[in-house]
PDB file of C-alpha atoms (C1' of nucleotides) in Angstrom:
ATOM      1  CA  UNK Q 288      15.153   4.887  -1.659  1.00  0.00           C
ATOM      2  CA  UNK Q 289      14.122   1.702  -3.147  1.00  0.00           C
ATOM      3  CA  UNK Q 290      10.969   1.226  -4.255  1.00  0.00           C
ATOM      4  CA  UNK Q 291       8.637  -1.456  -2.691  1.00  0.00           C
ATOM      5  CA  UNK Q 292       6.134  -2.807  -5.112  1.00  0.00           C
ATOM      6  CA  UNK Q 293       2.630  -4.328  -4.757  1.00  0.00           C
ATOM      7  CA  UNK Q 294       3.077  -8.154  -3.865  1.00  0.00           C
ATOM      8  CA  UNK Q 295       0.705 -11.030  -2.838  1.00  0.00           C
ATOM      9  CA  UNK Q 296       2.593 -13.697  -0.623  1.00  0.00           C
ATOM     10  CA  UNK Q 297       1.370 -16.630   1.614  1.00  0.00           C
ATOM     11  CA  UNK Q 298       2.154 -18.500   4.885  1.00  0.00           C
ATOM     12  CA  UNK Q 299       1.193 -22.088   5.044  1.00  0.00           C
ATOM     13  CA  UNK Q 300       2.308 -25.122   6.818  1.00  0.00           C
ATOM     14  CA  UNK Q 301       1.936 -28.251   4.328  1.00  0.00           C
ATOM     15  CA  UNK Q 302       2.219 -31.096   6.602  1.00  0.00           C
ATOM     16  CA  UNK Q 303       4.523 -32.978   3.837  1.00  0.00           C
ATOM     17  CA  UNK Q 304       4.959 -30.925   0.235  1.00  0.00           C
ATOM     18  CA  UNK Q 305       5.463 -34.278  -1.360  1.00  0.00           C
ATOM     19  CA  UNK Q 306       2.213 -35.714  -0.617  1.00  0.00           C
ATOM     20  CA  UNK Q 307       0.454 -32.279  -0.880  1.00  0.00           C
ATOM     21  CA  UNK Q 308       2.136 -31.093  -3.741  1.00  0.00           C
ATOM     22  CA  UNK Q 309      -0.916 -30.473  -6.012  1.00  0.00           C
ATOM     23  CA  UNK Q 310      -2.140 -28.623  -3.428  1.00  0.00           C
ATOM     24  CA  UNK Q 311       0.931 -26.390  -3.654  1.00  0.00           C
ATOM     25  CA  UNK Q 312       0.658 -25.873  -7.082  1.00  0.00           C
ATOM     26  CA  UNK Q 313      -2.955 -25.136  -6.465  1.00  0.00           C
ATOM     27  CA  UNK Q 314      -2.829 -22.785  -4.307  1.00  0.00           C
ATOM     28  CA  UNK Q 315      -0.237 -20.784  -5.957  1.00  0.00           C
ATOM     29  CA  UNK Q 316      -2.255 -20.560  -9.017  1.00  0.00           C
ATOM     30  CA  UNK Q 317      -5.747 -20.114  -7.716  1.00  0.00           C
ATOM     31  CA  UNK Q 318      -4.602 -17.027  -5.166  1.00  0.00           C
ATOM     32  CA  UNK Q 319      -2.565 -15.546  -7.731  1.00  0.00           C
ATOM     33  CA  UNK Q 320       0.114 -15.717  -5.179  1.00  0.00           C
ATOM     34  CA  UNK Q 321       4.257 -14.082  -6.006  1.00  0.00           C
ATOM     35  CA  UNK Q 322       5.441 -15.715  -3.031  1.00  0.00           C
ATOM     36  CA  UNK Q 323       4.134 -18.638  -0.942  1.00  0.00           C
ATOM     37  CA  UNK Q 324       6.146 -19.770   2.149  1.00  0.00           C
ATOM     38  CA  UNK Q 325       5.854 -23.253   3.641  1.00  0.00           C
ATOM     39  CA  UNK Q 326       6.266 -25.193   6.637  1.00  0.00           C
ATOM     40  CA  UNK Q 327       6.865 -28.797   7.809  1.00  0.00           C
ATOM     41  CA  UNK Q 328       7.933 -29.931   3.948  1.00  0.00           C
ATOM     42  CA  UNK Q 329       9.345 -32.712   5.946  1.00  0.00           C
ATOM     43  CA  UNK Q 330      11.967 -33.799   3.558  1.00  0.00           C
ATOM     44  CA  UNK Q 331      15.028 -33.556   2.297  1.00  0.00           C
ATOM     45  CA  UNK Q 332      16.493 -30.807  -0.504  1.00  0.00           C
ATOM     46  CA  UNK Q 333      17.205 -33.592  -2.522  1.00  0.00           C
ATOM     47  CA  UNK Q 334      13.774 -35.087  -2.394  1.00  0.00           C
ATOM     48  CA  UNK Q 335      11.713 -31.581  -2.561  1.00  0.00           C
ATOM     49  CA  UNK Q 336       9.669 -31.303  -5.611  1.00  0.00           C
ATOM     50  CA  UNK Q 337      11.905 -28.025  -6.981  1.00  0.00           C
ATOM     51  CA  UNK Q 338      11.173 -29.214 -10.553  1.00  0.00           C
ATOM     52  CA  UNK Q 339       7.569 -29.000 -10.661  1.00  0.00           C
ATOM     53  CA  UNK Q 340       6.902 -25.913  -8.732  1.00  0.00           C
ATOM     54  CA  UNK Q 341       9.241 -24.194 -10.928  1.00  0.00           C
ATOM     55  CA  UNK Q 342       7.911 -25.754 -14.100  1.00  0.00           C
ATOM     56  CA  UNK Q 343       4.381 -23.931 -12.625  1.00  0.00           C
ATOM     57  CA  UNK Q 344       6.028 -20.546 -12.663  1.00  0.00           C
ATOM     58  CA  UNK Q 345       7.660 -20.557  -9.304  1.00  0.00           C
ATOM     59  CA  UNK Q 346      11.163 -21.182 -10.216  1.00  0.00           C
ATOM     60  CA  UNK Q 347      12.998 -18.796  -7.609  1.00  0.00           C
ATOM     61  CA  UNK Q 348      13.357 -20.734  -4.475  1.00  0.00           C
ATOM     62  CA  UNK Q 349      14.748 -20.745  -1.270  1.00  0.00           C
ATOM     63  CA  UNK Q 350      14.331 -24.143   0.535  1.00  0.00           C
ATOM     64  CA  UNK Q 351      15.874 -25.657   3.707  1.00  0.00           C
ATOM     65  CA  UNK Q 352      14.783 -29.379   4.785  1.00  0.00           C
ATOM     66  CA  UNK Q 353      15.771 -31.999   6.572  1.00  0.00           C
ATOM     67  CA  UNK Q 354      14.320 -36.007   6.897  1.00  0.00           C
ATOM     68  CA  UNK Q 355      10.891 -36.523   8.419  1.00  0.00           C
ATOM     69  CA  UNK Q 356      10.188 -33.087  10.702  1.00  0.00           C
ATOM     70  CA  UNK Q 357      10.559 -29.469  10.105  1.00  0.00           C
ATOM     71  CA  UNK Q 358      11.694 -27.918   6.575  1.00  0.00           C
ATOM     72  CA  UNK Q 359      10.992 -24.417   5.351  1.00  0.00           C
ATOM     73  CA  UNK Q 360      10.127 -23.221   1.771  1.00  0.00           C
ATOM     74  CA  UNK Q 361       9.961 -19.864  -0.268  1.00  0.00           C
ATOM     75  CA  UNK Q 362       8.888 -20.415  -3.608  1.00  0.00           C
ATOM     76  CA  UNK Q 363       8.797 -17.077  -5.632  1.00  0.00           C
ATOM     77  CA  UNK Q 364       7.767 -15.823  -9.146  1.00  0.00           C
ATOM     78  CA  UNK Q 365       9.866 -13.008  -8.545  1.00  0.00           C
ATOM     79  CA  UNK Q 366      13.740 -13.656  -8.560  1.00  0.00           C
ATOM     80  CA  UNK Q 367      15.263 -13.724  -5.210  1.00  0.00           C
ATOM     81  CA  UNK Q 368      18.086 -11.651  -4.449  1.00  0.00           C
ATOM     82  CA  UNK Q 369      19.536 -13.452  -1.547  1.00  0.00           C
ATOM     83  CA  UNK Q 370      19.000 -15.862   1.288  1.00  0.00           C
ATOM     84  CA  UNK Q 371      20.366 -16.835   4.649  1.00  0.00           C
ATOM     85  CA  UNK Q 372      19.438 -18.626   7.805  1.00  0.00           C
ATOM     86  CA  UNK Q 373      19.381 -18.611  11.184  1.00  0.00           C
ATOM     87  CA  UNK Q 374      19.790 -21.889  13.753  1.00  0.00           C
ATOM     88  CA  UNK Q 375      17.911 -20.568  16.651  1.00  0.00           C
ATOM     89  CA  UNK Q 376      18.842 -22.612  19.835  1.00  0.00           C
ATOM     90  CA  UNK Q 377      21.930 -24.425  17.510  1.00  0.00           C
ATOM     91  CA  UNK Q 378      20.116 -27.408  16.964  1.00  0.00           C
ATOM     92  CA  UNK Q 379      20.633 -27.543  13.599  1.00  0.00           C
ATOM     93  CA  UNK Q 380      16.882 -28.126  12.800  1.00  0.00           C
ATOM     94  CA  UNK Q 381      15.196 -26.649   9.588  1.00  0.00           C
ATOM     95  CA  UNK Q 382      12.826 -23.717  11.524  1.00  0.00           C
ATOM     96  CA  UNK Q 383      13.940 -20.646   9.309  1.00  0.00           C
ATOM     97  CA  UNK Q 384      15.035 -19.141   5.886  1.00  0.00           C
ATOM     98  CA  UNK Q 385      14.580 -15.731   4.523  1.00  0.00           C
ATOM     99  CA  UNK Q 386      14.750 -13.996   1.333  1.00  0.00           C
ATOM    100  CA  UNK Q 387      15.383 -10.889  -0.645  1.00  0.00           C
ATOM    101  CA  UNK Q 388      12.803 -10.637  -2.769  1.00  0.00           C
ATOM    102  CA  UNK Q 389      11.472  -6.971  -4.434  1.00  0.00           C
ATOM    103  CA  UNK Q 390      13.326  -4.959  -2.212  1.00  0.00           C
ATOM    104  CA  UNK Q 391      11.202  -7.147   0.690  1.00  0.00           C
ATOM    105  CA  UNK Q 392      12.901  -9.200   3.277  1.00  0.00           C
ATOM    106  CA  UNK Q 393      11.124 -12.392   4.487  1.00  0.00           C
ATOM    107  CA  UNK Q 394      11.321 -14.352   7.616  1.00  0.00           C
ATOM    108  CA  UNK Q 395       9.923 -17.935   7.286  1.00  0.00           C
ATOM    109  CA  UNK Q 396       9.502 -19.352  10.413  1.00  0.00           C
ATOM    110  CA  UNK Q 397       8.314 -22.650  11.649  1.00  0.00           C
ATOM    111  CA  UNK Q 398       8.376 -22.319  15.669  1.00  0.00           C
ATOM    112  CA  UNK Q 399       8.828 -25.290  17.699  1.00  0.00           C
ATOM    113  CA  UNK Q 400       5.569 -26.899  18.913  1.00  0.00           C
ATOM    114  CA  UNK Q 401       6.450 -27.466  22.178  1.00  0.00           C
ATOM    115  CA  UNK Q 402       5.187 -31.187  23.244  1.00  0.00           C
ATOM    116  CA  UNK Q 403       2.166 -31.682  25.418  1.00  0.00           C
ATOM    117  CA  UNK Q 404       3.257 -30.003  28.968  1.00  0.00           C
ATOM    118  CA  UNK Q 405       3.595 -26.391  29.607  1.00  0.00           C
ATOM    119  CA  UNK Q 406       6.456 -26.922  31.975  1.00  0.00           C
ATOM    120  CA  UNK Q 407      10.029 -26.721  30.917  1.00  0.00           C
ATOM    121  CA  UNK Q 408      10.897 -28.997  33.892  1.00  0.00           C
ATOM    122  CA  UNK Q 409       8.977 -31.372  33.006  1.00  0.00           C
ATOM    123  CA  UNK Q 410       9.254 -30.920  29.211  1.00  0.00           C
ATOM    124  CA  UNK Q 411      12.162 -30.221  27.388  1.00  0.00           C
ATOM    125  CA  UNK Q 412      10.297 -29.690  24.120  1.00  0.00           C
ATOM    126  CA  UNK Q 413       8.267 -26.509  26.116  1.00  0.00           C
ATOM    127  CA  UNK Q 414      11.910 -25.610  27.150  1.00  0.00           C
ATOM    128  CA  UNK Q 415      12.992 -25.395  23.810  1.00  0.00           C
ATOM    129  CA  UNK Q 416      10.204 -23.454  22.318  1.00  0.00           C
ATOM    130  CA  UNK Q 417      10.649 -20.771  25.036  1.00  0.00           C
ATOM    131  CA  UNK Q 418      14.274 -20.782  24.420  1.00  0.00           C
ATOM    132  CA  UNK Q 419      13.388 -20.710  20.542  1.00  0.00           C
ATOM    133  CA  UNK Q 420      11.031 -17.668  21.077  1.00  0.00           C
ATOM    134  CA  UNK Q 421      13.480 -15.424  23.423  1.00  0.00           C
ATOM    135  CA  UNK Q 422      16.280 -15.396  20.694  1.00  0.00           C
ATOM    136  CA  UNK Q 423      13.877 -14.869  18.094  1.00  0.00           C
ATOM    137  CA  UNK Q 424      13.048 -11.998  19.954  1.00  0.00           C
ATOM    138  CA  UNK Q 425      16.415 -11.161  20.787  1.00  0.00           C
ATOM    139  CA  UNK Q 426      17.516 -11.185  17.085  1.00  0.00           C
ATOM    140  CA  UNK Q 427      14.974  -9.087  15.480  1.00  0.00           C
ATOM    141  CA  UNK Q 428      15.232  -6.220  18.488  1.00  0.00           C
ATOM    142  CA  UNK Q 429      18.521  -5.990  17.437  1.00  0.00           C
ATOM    143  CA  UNK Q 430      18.229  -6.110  13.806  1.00  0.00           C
ATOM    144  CA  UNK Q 431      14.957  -3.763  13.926  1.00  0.00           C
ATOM    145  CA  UNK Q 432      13.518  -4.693  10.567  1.00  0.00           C
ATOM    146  CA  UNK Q 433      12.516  -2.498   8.086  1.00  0.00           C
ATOM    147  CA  UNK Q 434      10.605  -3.155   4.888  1.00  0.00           C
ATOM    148  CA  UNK Q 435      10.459  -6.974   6.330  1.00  0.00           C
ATOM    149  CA  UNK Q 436       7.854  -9.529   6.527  1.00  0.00           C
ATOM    150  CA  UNK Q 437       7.362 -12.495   9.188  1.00  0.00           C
ATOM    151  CA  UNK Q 438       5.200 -15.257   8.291  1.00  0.00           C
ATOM    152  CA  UNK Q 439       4.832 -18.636   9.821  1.00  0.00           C
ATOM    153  CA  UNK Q 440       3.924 -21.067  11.857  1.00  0.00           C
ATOM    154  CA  UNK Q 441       3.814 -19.702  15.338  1.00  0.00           C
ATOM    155  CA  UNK Q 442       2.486 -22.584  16.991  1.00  0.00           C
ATOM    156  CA  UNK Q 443       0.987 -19.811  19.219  1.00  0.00           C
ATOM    157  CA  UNK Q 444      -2.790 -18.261  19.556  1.00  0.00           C
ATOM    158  CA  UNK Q 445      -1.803 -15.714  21.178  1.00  0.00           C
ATOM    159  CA  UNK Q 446      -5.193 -13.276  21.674  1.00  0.00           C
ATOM    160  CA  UNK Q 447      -8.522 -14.717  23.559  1.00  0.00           C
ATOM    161  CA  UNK Q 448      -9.953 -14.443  20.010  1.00  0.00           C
ATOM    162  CA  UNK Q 449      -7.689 -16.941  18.496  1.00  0.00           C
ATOM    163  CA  UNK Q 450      -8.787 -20.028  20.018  1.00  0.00           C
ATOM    164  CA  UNK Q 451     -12.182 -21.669  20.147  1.00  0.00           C
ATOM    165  CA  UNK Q 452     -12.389 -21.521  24.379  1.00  0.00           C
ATOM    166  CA  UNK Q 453      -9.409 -19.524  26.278  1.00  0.00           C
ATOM    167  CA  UNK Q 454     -10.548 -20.587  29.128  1.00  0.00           C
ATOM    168  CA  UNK Q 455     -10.230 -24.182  28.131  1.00  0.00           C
ATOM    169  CA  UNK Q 456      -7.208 -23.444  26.296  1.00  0.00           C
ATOM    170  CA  UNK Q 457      -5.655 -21.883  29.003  1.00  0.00           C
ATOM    171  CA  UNK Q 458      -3.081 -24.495  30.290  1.00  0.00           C
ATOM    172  CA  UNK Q 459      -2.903 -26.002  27.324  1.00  0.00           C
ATOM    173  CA  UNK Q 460       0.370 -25.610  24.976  1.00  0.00           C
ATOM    174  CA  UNK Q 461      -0.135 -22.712  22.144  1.00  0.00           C
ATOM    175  CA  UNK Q 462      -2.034 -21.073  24.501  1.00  0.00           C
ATOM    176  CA  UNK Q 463      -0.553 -20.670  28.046  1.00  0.00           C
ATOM    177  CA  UNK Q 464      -0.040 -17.359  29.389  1.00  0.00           C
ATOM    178  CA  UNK Q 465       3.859 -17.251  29.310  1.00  0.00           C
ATOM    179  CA  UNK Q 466       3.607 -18.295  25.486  1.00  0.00           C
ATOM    180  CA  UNK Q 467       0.973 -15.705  25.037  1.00  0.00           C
ATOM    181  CA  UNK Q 468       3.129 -12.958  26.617  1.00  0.00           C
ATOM    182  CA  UNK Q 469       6.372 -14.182  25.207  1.00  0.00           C
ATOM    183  CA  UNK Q 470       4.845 -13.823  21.633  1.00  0.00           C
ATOM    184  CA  UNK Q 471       3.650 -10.895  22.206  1.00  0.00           C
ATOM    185  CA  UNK Q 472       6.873  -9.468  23.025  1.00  0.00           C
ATOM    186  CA  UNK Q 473       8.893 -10.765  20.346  1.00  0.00           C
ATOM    187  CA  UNK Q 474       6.076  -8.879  18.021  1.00  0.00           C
ATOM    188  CA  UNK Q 475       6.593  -5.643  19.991  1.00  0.00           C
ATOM    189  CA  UNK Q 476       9.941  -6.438  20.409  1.00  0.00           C
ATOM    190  CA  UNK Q 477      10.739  -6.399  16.738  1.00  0.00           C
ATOM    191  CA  UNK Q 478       8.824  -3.278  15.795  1.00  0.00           C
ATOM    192  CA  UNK Q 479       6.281  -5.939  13.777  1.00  0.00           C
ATOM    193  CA  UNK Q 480       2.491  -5.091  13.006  1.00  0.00           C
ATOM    194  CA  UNK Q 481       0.122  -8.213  12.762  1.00  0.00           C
ATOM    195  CA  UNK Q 482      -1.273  -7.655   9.706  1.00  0.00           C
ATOM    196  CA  UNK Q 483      -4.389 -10.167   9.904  1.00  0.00           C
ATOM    197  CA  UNK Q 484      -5.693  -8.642  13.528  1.00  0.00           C
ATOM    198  CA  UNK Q 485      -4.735  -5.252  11.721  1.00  0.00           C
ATOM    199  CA  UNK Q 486      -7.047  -5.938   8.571  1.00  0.00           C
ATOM    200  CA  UNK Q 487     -10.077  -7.965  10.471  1.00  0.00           C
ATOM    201  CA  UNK Q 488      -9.348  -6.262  14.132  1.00  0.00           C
ATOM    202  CA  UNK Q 489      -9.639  -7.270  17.319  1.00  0.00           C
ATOM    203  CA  UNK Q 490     -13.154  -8.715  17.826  1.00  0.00           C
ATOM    204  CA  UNK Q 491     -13.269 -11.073  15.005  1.00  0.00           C
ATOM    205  CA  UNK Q 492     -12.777 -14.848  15.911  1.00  0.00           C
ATOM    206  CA  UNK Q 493      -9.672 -16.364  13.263  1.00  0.00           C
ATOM    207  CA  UNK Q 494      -8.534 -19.509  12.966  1.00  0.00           C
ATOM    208  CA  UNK Q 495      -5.546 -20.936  10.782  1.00  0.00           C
ATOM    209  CA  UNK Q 496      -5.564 -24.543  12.133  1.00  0.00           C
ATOM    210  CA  UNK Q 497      -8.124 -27.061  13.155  1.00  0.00           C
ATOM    211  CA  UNK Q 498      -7.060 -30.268  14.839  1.00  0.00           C
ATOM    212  CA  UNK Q 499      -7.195 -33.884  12.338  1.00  0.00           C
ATOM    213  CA  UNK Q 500      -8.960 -35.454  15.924  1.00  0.00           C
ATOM    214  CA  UNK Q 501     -12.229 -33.892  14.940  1.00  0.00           C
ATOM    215  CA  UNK Q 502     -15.072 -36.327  13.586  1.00  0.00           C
ATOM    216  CA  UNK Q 503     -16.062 -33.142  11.362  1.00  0.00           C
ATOM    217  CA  UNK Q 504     -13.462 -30.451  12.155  1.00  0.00           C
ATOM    218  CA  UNK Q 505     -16.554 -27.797  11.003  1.00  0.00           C
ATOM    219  CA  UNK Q 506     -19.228 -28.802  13.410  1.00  0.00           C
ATOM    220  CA  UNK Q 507     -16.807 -28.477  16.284  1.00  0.00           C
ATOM    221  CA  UNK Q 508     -15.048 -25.521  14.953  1.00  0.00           C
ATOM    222  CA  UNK Q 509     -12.732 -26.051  17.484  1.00  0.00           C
ATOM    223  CA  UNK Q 510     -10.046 -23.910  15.779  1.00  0.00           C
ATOM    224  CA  UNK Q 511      -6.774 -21.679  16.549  1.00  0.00           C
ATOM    225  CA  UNK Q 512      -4.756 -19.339  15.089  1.00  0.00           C
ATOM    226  CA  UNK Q 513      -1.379 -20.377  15.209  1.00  0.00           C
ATOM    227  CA  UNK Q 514      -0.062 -18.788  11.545  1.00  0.00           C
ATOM    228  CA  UNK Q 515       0.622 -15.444  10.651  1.00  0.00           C
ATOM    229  CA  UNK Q 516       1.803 -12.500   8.825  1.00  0.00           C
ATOM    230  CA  UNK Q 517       3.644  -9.688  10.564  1.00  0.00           C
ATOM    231  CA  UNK Q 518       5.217  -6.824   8.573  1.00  0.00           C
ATOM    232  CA  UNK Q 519       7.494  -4.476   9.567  1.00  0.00           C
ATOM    233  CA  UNK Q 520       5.874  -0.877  10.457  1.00  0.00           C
ATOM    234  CA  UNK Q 521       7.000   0.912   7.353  1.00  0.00           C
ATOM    235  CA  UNK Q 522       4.493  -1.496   5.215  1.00  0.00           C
ATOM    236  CA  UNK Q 523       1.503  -1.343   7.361  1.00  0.00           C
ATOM    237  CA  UNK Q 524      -0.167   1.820   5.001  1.00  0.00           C
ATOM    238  CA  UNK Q 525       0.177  -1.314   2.540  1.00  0.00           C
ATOM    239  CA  UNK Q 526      -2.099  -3.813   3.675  1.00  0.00           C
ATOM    240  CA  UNK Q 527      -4.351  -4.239   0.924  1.00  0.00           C
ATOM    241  CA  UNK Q 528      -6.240  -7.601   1.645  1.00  0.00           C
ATOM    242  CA  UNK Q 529      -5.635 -10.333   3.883  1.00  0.00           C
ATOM    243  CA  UNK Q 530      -7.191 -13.907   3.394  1.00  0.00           C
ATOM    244  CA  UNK Q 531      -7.230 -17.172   5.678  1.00  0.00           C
ATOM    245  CA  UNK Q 532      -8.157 -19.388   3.174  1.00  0.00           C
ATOM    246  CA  UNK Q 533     -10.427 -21.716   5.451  1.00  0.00           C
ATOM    247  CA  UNK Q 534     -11.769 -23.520   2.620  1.00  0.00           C
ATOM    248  CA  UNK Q 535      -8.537 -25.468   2.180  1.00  0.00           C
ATOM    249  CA  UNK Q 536      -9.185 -27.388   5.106  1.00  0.00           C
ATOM    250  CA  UNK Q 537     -12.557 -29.238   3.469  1.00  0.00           C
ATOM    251  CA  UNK Q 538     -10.145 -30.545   1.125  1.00  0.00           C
ATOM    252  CA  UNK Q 539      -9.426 -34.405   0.814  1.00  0.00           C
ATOM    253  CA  UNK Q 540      -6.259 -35.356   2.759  1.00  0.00           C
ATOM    254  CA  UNK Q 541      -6.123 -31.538   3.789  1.00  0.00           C
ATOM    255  CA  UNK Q 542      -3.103 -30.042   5.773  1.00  0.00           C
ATOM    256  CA  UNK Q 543      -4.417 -29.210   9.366  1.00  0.00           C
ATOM    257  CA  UNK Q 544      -3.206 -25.521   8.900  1.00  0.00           C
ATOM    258  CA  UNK Q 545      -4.906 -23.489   6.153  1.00  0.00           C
ATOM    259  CA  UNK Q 546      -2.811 -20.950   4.207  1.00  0.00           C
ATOM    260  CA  UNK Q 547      -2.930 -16.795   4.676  1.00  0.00           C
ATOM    261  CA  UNK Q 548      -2.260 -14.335   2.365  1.00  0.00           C
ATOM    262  CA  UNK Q 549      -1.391 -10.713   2.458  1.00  0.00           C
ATOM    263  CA  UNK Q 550      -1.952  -8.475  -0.683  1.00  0.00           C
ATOM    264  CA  UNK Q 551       0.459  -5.972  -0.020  1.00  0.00           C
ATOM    265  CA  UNK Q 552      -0.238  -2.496  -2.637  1.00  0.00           C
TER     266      UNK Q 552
ATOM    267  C1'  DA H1009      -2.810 -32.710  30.690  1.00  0.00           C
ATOM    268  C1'  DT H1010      -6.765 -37.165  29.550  1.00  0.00           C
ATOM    269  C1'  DG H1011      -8.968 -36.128  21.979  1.00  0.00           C
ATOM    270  C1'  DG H1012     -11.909 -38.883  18.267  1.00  0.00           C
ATOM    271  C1'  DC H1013      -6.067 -38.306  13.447  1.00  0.00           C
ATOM    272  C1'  DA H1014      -2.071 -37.992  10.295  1.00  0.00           C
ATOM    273  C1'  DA H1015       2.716 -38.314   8.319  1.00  0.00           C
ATOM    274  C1'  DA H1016       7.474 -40.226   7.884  1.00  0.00           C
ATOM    275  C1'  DT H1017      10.524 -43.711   8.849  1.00  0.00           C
ATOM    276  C1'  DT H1018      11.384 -48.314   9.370  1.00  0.00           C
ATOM    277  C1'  DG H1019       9.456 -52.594   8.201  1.00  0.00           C
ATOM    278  C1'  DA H1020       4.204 -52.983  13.130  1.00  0.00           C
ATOM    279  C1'  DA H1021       5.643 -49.710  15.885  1.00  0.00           C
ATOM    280  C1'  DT H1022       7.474 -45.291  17.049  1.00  0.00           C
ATOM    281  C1'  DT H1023       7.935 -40.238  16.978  1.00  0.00           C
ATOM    282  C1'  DT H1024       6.013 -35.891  16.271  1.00  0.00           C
ATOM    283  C1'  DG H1025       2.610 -32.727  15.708  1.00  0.00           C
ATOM    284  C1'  DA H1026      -0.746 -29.031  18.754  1.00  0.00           C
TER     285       DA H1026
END
DNA sequence: ATGGCAAATTGAATTTGA
């Protein structure tokens, strides 16, 4: 049996890793992080700033972009032993890449956000995310994941105590009530834990992403949780810490998600 | 569902995010 060794790694969607870069390399320094995945790097291989981030320390990467939208990331200290994809729903869009890294295997995931109207009839974007969320579900009850990790952007609150009002959230995409369940499903589906709700529990109120509409996104608070960190079972006597580093958001120019880490022992 | 913004692309306006 192969060991699994103490690990800090990150979720976090950018919102551009070219204009945010120093952020990156910020944030990967000042949280001491092994692995940090990303979201919406909205550009091309070609274009991603590989160089740099390596240069920092993170040389070991895994990254899948395309122009303008989407684009996942793993950027690891720790050489990585292998990495594949998967095109959920075939339209060859840049939602997912995982890695082998310490004997761990992670899923970065950016889910589709699902346009404005929860109604697949009326919106094919909602249409898509459903579909999007039913083979991810479909894929990992098959697979049943062990010593595996599942960060990213969810684009789904799915608990009353992940949004600011679910009552005023309620028919609103991220958190309708077939989203809510669906999510919930692919979690139980795929054997996963949520580590955050597992290390702050049920009660607390957690946010990961506050809207750029706000006038001052902290006197409104008007938050959700739409990132996360699930692990596979077998890890869960490992949670060790787990951060949503809210202060990242009172940066200038700030993503409108904030990173989360899990300290894994 | 009706936001008060932001980013990338193409070249002032559009698409997407959530």
């Amino acid at each position: 049996m192969e060991n699994t060794p103490a690990m800090r790694l990150a979720t976090w969607n950018i919102n551009s890793v070219r204009l945010r870069l120093q952020y990156v390399l910020r944030v990967l320094k000042e949280y001491d992080l092994d692995v940090l995945c990303l979201q919406e790097t909205k550009t091309q291989d070609s274009s991603f700033p590989a160089q740099e981030i390596a240069d920092a320390g993170w040389a070991h990467q895994a990254i899948r972009g395309e122009k303008s939208y989407n684009g996942v990331a793993i950027l690891s200290r720790i050489p990585i032993d292998g990495t594949e994809f998967q095109d959920w729903v075939g339209k060859g869009d840049c939602r997912h890449i995982s890695a082998s890294i310490n004997g761990y295997q992670i899923h970065n995931i950016y889910l589709p956000a699902g346009g404005d109207i929860p109604d697949r009839n009326e919106n094919v974007k909602f249409g898509h995310k459903l579909d999007f969320v039913s083979e991810v579900t479909d894929y990992f009850a098959k697979i049943k994941p062990v010593k595996s990790v599942l960060v990213g952007d969810l684009n789904i609150a799915p608990l009353a105590e992940d949004v600011w009002s679910t009552k005023q959230l309620k028919n609103v995409v991220s958190h309708t009530e077939i989203e809510r369940k669906n999510l919930i499903n692919m979690q139980t589906a795929g054997g996963w834990i949520d580590s955050v709700r597992r290390f702050f529990g049920p009660d607390e109120i957690l946010y990961s992403w506050w809207s750029y509409r706000a006038r001052d996104y902290l006197a409104s608070n008007r938050g959700r949780r739409l990132d996360h960190i699930w692990i596979s079972s077998d890890l869960e006597p490992q949670i060790e810490k787990v951060k949503i580093h809210a202060e990242t958001r009172g940066w200038e120019k700030p993503s409108d998600h904030v990173p989360i880490s899990l300290q894994l022992s």
